[in-house]
């Protein structure tokens, strides 16, 4: 009986090792193929020279609904308004930003404090050039934006979905890769601020390379 148990145990270990080896080989093969595909795409796209690839934007002016104009001219303000992205297609830009997500502090019997609490420290975004093939230069540079926060700051129950934002924007080239940027975005769900969608107008500069 003891011999039989050892034999079964040996068989199970052997099968497990074969599964591990098979999984490892599958992973290596798929990684190699995947890596070759990525390299081929990068070689085709990045060195083709027919479009921009990397993108950086700094929002210098913010104007939130029912608020005063805000100039981002200090170092910490600039650092909180930087977006970096990559064009995965000619008309699709994806990236991350250092933009904070705020909610109002609302307590019964007191005046609400606009943007009184920072709940997320960063955002991921996608921008889609709606009319990228248009001959009109303004339409060609218009885009639809979608963003959601990440980098949760503890101490609240707000989810990324609660602070999902949608918007429209325009980038217009003024010199080589330098562009001026204007965008307006708002919360998809305004319920968390008693109906206020916290729309924000952003003006800034962008550079593509």
PDB file of C-alpha atoms in Angstrom:
ATOM      1  CA  UNK A   1       0.000   0.000   0.000  1.00  0.00           C
ATOM      2  CA  UNK A   2       2.847   2.384   0.864  1.00  0.00           C
ATOM      3  CA  UNK A   3       4.547   1.611  -2.452  1.00  0.00           C
ATOM      4  CA  UNK A   4       1.312   2.353  -4.305  1.00  0.00           C
ATOM      5  CA  UNK A   5       0.999   5.744  -2.552  1.00  0.00           C
ATOM      6  CA  UNK A   6       4.581   6.632  -3.484  1.00  0.00           C
ATOM      7  CA  UNK A   7       3.956   5.610  -7.081  1.00  0.00           C
ATOM      8  CA  UNK A   8       0.814   7.775  -7.279  1.00  0.00           C
ATOM      9  CA  UNK A   9       2.649  10.687  -5.682  1.00  0.00           C
ATOM     10  CA  UNK A  10       5.511  10.300  -8.166  1.00  0.00           C
ATOM     11  CA  UNK A  11       3.033  10.278 -11.070  1.00  0.00           C
ATOM     12  CA  UNK A  12       1.286  13.406  -9.830  1.00  0.00           C
ATOM     13  CA  UNK A  13       4.618  15.243  -9.464  1.00  0.00           C
ATOM     14  CA  UNK A  14       5.658  14.168 -12.941  1.00  0.00           C
ATOM     15  CA  UNK A  15       2.388  15.396 -14.462  1.00  0.00           C
ATOM     16  CA  UNK A  16       2.701  18.694 -12.587  1.00  0.00           C
ATOM     17  CA  UNK A  17       6.264  19.198 -13.836  1.00  0.00           C
ATOM     18  CA  UNK A  18       5.193  18.463 -17.392  1.00  0.00           C
ATOM     19  CA  UNK A  19       2.388  21.009 -17.063  1.00  0.00           C
ATOM     20  CA  UNK A  20       4.826  23.605 -15.767  1.00  0.00           C
ATOM     21  CA  UNK A  21       7.282  22.900 -18.599  1.00  0.00           C
ATOM     22  CA  UNK A  22       4.497  22.995 -21.183  1.00  0.00           C
ATOM     23  CA  UNK A  23       3.170  26.281 -19.778  1.00  0.00           C
ATOM     24  CA  UNK A  24       6.661  27.791 -19.767  1.00  0.00           C
ATOM     25  CA  UNK A  25       7.323  26.714 -23.366  1.00  0.00           C
ATOM     26  CA  UNK A  26       3.948  28.059 -24.479  1.00  0.00           C
ATOM     27  CA  UNK A  27       4.678  31.349 -22.742  1.00  0.00           C
ATOM     28  CA  UNK A  28       8.131  31.652 -24.337  1.00  0.00           C
ATOM     29  CA  UNK A  29       6.838  30.867 -27.807  1.00  0.00           C
ATOM     30  CA  UNK A  30       3.897  33.239 -27.519  1.00  0.00           C
ATOM     31  CA  UNK A  31       6.143  35.940 -26.033  1.00  0.00           C
ATOM     32  CA  UNK A  32       8.580  35.552 -28.913  1.00  0.00           C
ATOM     33  CA  UNK A  33       5.789  35.786 -31.472  1.00  0.00           C
ATOM     34  CA  UNK A  34       4.187  38.684 -29.625  1.00  0.00           C
ATOM     35  CA  UNK A  35       7.535  40.434 -29.355  1.00  0.00           C
ATOM     36  CA  UNK A  36       8.209  39.949 -33.058  1.00  0.00           C
ATOM     37  CA  UNK A  37       4.799  41.419 -33.880  1.00  0.00           C
ATOM     38  CA  UNK A  38       5.411  44.418 -31.637  1.00  0.00           C
ATOM     39  CA  UNK A  39       8.849  44.972 -33.138  1.00  0.00           C
ATOM     40  CA  UNK A  40       7.453  44.706 -36.656  1.00  0.00           C
ATOM     41  CA  UNK A  41       4.725  47.216 -35.849  1.00  0.00           C
ATOM     42  CA  UNK A  42       7.160  49.612 -34.200  1.00  0.00           C
ATOM     43  CA  UNK A  43       9.559  49.291 -37.125  1.00  0.00           C
ATOM     44  CA  UNK A  44       6.733  49.922 -39.578  1.00  0.00           C
ATOM     45  CA  UNK A  45       5.090  52.787 -37.679  1.00  0.00           C
ATOM     46  CA  UNK A  46       7.805  54.548 -35.750  1.00  0.00           C
ATOM     47  CA  UNK A  47      10.401  54.698 -38.513  1.00  0.00           C
ATOM     48  CA  UNK A  48       7.944  55.333 -41.337  1.00  0.00           C
ATOM     49  CA  UNK A  49       7.939  59.069 -40.573  1.00  0.00           C
ATOM     50  CA  UNK A  50       4.368  59.547 -41.742  1.00  0.00           C
ATOM     51  CA  UNK A  51       2.808  60.541 -38.407  1.00  0.00           C
ATOM     52  CA  UNK A  52       3.428  61.747 -34.852  1.00  0.00           C
ATOM     53  CA  UNK A  53       3.977  59.121 -32.172  1.00  0.00           C
ATOM     54  CA  UNK A  54       4.673  60.614 -28.766  1.00  0.00           C
ATOM     55  CA  UNK A  55       2.749  63.457 -27.215  1.00  0.00           C
ATOM     56  CA  UNK A  56       3.044  65.777 -24.227  1.00  0.00           C
ATOM     57  CA  UNK A  57       0.612  68.482 -23.122  1.00  0.00           C
ATOM     58  CA  UNK A  58       0.657  71.047 -20.336  1.00  0.00           C
ATOM     59  CA  UNK A  59      -2.592  72.767 -19.366  1.00  0.00           C
ATOM     60  CA  UNK A  60      -1.700  76.332 -18.425  1.00  0.00           C
ATOM     61  CA  UNK A  61      -5.190  77.709 -17.778  1.00  0.00           C
ATOM     62  CA  UNK A  62      -8.203  76.002 -16.161  1.00  0.00           C
ATOM     63  CA  UNK A  63     -11.693  77.416 -15.917  1.00  0.00           C
ATOM     64  CA  UNK A  64     -14.215  75.302 -14.058  1.00  0.00           C
ATOM     65  CA  UNK A  65     -17.935  75.995 -14.292  1.00  0.00           C
ATOM     66  CA  UNK A  66     -18.978  78.727 -11.830  1.00  0.00           C
ATOM     67  CA  UNK A  67     -15.378  79.275 -10.749  1.00  0.00           C
ATOM     68  CA  UNK A  68     -12.632  81.797 -11.360  1.00  0.00           C
ATOM     69  CA  UNK A  69      -9.935  81.500 -13.988  1.00  0.00           C
ATOM     70  CA  UNK A  70      -6.942  79.555 -12.677  1.00  0.00           C
ATOM     71  CA  UNK A  71      -3.434  80.047 -14.062  1.00  0.00           C
ATOM     72  CA  UNK A  72      -0.962  77.190 -13.646  1.00  0.00           C
ATOM     73  CA  UNK A  73       2.270  79.157 -13.442  1.00  0.00           C
ATOM     74  CA  UNK A  74       3.950  77.584 -10.410  1.00  0.00           C
ATOM     75  CA  UNK A  75       6.028  74.445 -10.497  1.00  0.00           C
ATOM     76  CA  UNK A  76       3.626  72.283  -8.486  1.00  0.00           C
ATOM     77  CA  UNK A  77       0.638  73.499 -10.542  1.00  0.00           C
ATOM     78  CA  UNK A  78       2.399  72.663 -13.798  1.00  0.00           C
ATOM     79  CA  UNK A  79       3.359  69.211 -12.502  1.00  0.00           C
ATOM     80  CA  UNK A  80      -0.322  68.511 -11.755  1.00  0.00           C
ATOM     81  CA  UNK A  81      -1.398  69.392 -15.305  1.00  0.00           C
ATOM     82  CA  UNK A  82       0.888  67.277 -17.493  1.00  0.00           C
ATOM     83  CA  UNK A  83      -0.385  64.661 -19.930  1.00  0.00           C
ATOM     84  CA  UNK A  84       1.839  62.196 -21.796  1.00  0.00           C
ATOM     85  CA  UNK A  85       0.529  59.957 -24.554  1.00  0.00           C
ATOM     86  CA  UNK A  86       1.239  57.762 -27.539  1.00  0.00           C
ATOM     87  CA  UNK A  87      -0.572  57.570 -30.871  1.00  0.00           C
ATOM     88  CA  UNK A  88      -1.521  53.911 -31.325  1.00  0.00           C
ATOM     89  CA  UNK A  89      -3.244  54.922 -34.566  1.00  0.00           C
ATOM     90  CA  UNK A  90      -3.226  58.120 -36.569  1.00  0.00           C
ATOM     91  CA  UNK A  91      -6.508  59.142 -34.956  1.00  0.00           C
ATOM     92  CA  UNK A  92      -6.214  57.513 -31.507  1.00  0.00           C
ATOM     93  CA  UNK A  93      -4.096  58.830 -28.653  1.00  0.00           C
ATOM     94  CA  UNK A  94      -3.806  57.045 -25.298  1.00  0.00           C
ATOM     95  CA  UNK A  95      -1.907  58.202 -22.260  1.00  0.00           C
ATOM     96  CA  UNK A  96      -1.674  59.155 -18.611  1.00  0.00           C
ATOM     97  CA  UNK A  97      -1.854  62.495 -16.834  1.00  0.00           C
ATOM     98  CA  UNK A  98      -0.967  63.910 -13.449  1.00  0.00           C
ATOM     99  CA  UNK A  99      -4.350  65.637 -13.181  1.00  0.00           C
ATOM    100  CA  UNK A 100      -6.079  65.184  -9.829  1.00  0.00           C
ATOM    101  CA  UNK A 101      -9.727  64.201  -9.433  1.00  0.00           C
ATOM    102  CA  UNK A 102     -11.700  66.251  -6.897  1.00  0.00           C
ATOM    103  CA  UNK A 103     -15.123  66.133  -5.281  1.00  0.00           C
ATOM    104  CA  UNK A 104     -16.940  68.798  -3.294  1.00  0.00           C
ATOM    105  CA  UNK A 105     -17.151  68.481   0.466  1.00  0.00           C
ATOM    106  CA  UNK A 106     -20.838  68.639   1.316  1.00  0.00           C
ATOM    107  CA  UNK A 107     -22.016  68.353   4.895  1.00  0.00           C
ATOM    108  CA  UNK A 108     -25.538  69.032   6.086  1.00  0.00           C
ATOM    109  CA  UNK A 109     -25.959  72.492   7.563  1.00  0.00           C
ATOM    110  CA  UNK A 110     -22.762  73.916   6.056  1.00  0.00           C
ATOM    111  CA  UNK A 111     -21.802  75.540   2.783  1.00  0.00           C
ATOM    112  CA  UNK A 112     -20.257  73.111   0.280  1.00  0.00           C
ATOM    113  CA  UNK A 113     -16.521  73.407  -0.286  1.00  0.00           C
ATOM    114  CA  UNK A 114     -15.881  73.145  -4.052  1.00  0.00           C
ATOM    115  CA  UNK A 115     -13.145  70.633  -4.900  1.00  0.00           C
ATOM    116  CA  UNK A 116     -12.466  70.250  -1.203  1.00  0.00           C
ATOM    117  CA  UNK A 117     -11.237  66.666  -1.392  1.00  0.00           C
ATOM    118  CA  UNK A 118      -8.710  65.025  -3.711  1.00  0.00           C
ATOM    119  CA  UNK A 119      -9.812  61.442  -4.307  1.00  0.00           C
ATOM    120  CA  UNK A 120      -7.528  60.277  -7.126  1.00  0.00           C
ATOM    121  CA  UNK A 121      -4.062  61.490  -8.063  1.00  0.00           C
ATOM    122  CA  UNK A 122      -3.793  60.593 -11.752  1.00  0.00           C
ATOM    123  CA  UNK A 123      -5.852  59.863 -14.863  1.00  0.00           C
ATOM    124  CA  UNK A 124      -5.660  57.607 -17.883  1.00  0.00           C
ATOM    125  CA  UNK A 125      -7.182  58.951 -21.067  1.00  0.00           C
ATOM    126  CA  UNK A 126      -8.002  58.278 -24.689  1.00  0.00           C
ATOM    127  CA  UNK A 127      -8.528  60.894 -27.374  1.00  0.00           C
ATOM    128  CA  UNK A 128     -10.093  60.094 -30.729  1.00  0.00           C
ATOM    129  CA  UNK A 129      -9.788  62.439 -33.697  1.00  0.00           C
ATOM    130  CA  UNK A 130     -13.358  62.331 -34.955  1.00  0.00           C
ATOM    131  CA  UNK A 131     -12.708  63.840 -38.386  1.00  0.00           C
ATOM    132  CA  UNK A 132      -9.064  62.892 -38.906  1.00  0.00           C
ATOM    133  CA  UNK A 133      -9.535  62.576 -42.690  1.00  0.00           C
ATOM    134  CA  UNK A 134     -11.315  65.908 -43.100  1.00  0.00           C
ATOM    135  CA  UNK A 135      -9.775  68.554 -45.345  1.00  0.00           C
ATOM    136  CA  UNK A 136     -10.854  71.277 -42.929  1.00  0.00           C
ATOM    137  CA  UNK A 137      -7.899  71.935 -40.564  1.00  0.00           C
ATOM    138  CA  UNK A 138     -10.140  72.665 -37.579  1.00  0.00           C
ATOM    139  CA  UNK A 139     -12.272  69.551 -37.974  1.00  0.00           C
ATOM    140  CA  UNK A 140      -9.184  67.454 -38.632  1.00  0.00           C
ATOM    141  CA  UNK A 141      -7.777  68.424 -35.229  1.00  0.00           C
ATOM    142  CA  UNK A 142     -10.978  68.048 -33.193  1.00  0.00           C
ATOM    143  CA  UNK A 143     -11.194  65.089 -30.838  1.00  0.00           C
ATOM    144  CA  UNK A 144     -13.446  63.278 -28.405  1.00  0.00           C
ATOM    145  CA  UNK A 145     -11.868  62.559 -25.006  1.00  0.00           C
ATOM    146  CA  UNK A 146     -12.547  59.901 -22.393  1.00  0.00           C
ATOM    147  CA  UNK A 147     -10.721  59.727 -19.074  1.00  0.00           C
ATOM    148  CA  UNK A 148     -10.917  57.860 -15.818  1.00  0.00           C
ATOM    149  CA  UNK A 149      -8.931  58.349 -12.622  1.00  0.00           C
ATOM    150  CA  UNK A 150      -6.427  56.030 -11.003  1.00  0.00           C
ATOM    151  CA  UNK A 151      -4.043  56.278  -8.087  1.00  0.00           C
ATOM    152  CA  UNK A 152      -6.698  56.209  -5.388  1.00  0.00           C
ATOM    153  CA  UNK A 153      -6.130  58.300  -2.290  1.00  0.00           C
ATOM    154  CA  UNK A 154      -7.475  56.346   0.681  1.00  0.00           C
ATOM    155  CA  UNK A 155     -10.311  57.527   2.859  1.00  0.00           C
ATOM    156  CA  UNK A 156     -13.284  57.629   0.485  1.00  0.00           C
ATOM    157  CA  UNK A 157     -15.718  55.337  -1.342  1.00  0.00           C
ATOM    158  CA  UNK A 158     -15.693  56.994  -4.784  1.00  0.00           C
ATOM    159  CA  UNK A 159     -14.942  54.587  -7.629  1.00  0.00           C
ATOM    160  CA  UNK A 160     -13.178  55.239 -10.925  1.00  0.00           C
ATOM    161  CA  UNK A 161     -16.566  54.947 -12.642  1.00  0.00           C
ATOM    162  CA  UNK A 162     -17.988  57.719 -10.441  1.00  0.00           C
ATOM    163  CA  UNK A 163     -15.371  60.147 -11.754  1.00  0.00           C
ATOM    164  CA  UNK A 164     -15.317  59.069 -15.407  1.00  0.00           C
ATOM    165  CA  UNK A 165     -15.104  62.161 -17.648  1.00  0.00           C
ATOM    166  CA  UNK A 166     -16.042  62.867 -21.269  1.00  0.00           C
ATOM    167  CA  UNK A 167     -15.194  65.868 -23.373  1.00  0.00           C
ATOM    168  CA  UNK A 168     -14.280  67.538 -26.645  1.00  0.00           C
ATOM    169  CA  UNK A 169     -11.065  69.235 -27.618  1.00  0.00           C
ATOM    170  CA  UNK A 170      -9.088  70.904 -30.354  1.00  0.00           C
ATOM    171  CA  UNK A 171      -5.368  70.963 -31.081  1.00  0.00           C
ATOM    172  CA  UNK A 172      -3.965  73.265 -33.719  1.00  0.00           C
ATOM    173  CA  UNK A 173      -0.390  73.239 -34.944  1.00  0.00           C
ATOM    174  CA  UNK A 174       1.383  76.589 -34.833  1.00  0.00           C
ATOM    175  CA  UNK A 175       5.001  75.600 -35.451  1.00  0.00           C
ATOM    176  CA  UNK A 176       6.452  72.204 -36.408  1.00  0.00           C
ATOM    177  CA  UNK A 177       5.308  69.837 -33.618  1.00  0.00           C
ATOM    178  CA  UNK A 178       4.123  72.633 -31.323  1.00  0.00           C
ATOM    179  CA  UNK A 179       0.349  72.981 -30.925  1.00  0.00           C
ATOM    180  CA  UNK A 180      -2.082  75.049 -28.935  1.00  0.00           C
ATOM    181  CA  UNK A 181      -4.666  72.986 -27.104  1.00  0.00           C
ATOM    182  CA  UNK A 182      -8.192  73.744 -25.940  1.00  0.00           C
ATOM    183  CA  UNK A 183     -10.553  71.214 -24.374  1.00  0.00           C
ATOM    184  CA  UNK A 184     -13.688  70.975 -22.302  1.00  0.00           C
ATOM    185  CA  UNK A 185     -14.599  67.914 -20.232  1.00  0.00           C
ATOM    186  CA  UNK A 186     -17.117  67.066 -17.567  1.00  0.00           C
ATOM    187  CA  UNK A 187     -18.210  64.238 -15.299  1.00  0.00           C
ATOM    188  CA  UNK A 188     -20.321  61.613 -17.028  1.00  0.00           C
ATOM    189  CA  UNK A 189     -22.198  61.178 -13.754  1.00  0.00           C
ATOM    190  CA  UNK A 190     -23.066  64.381 -11.923  1.00  0.00           C
ATOM    191  CA  UNK A 191     -24.875  62.727  -9.028  1.00  0.00           C
ATOM    192  CA  UNK A 192     -21.831  62.714  -6.764  1.00  0.00           C
ATOM    193  CA  UNK A 193     -21.884  66.534  -6.701  1.00  0.00           C
ATOM    194  CA  UNK A 194     -25.663  66.993  -6.416  1.00  0.00           C
ATOM    195  CA  UNK A 195     -26.135  67.340 -10.165  1.00  0.00           C
ATOM    196  CA  UNK A 196     -23.024  69.377 -10.940  1.00  0.00           C
ATOM    197  CA  UNK A 197     -20.934  67.784 -13.678  1.00  0.00           C
ATOM    198  CA  UNK A 198     -17.903  69.955 -12.810  1.00  0.00           C
ATOM    199  CA  UNK A 199     -17.170  70.987 -16.374  1.00  0.00           C
ATOM    200  CA  UNK A 200     -13.645  72.296 -16.944  1.00  0.00           C
ATOM    201  CA  UNK A 201     -12.214  74.333 -19.825  1.00  0.00           C
ATOM    202  CA  UNK A 202      -8.470  73.738 -20.287  1.00  0.00           C
ATOM    203  CA  UNK A 203      -6.099  75.832 -22.384  1.00  0.00           C
ATOM    204  CA  UNK A 204      -2.509  74.851 -22.918  1.00  0.00           C
ATOM    205  CA  UNK A 205       0.305  73.845 -25.223  1.00  0.00           C
ATOM    206  CA  UNK A 206       1.156  70.450 -26.676  1.00  0.00           C
ATOM    207  CA  UNK A 207       4.086  68.946 -28.517  1.00  0.00           C
ATOM    208  CA  UNK A 208       4.123  65.889 -30.749  1.00  0.00           C
ATOM    209  CA  UNK A 209       7.137  64.028 -32.095  1.00  0.00           C
TER     210      UNK A 209
END
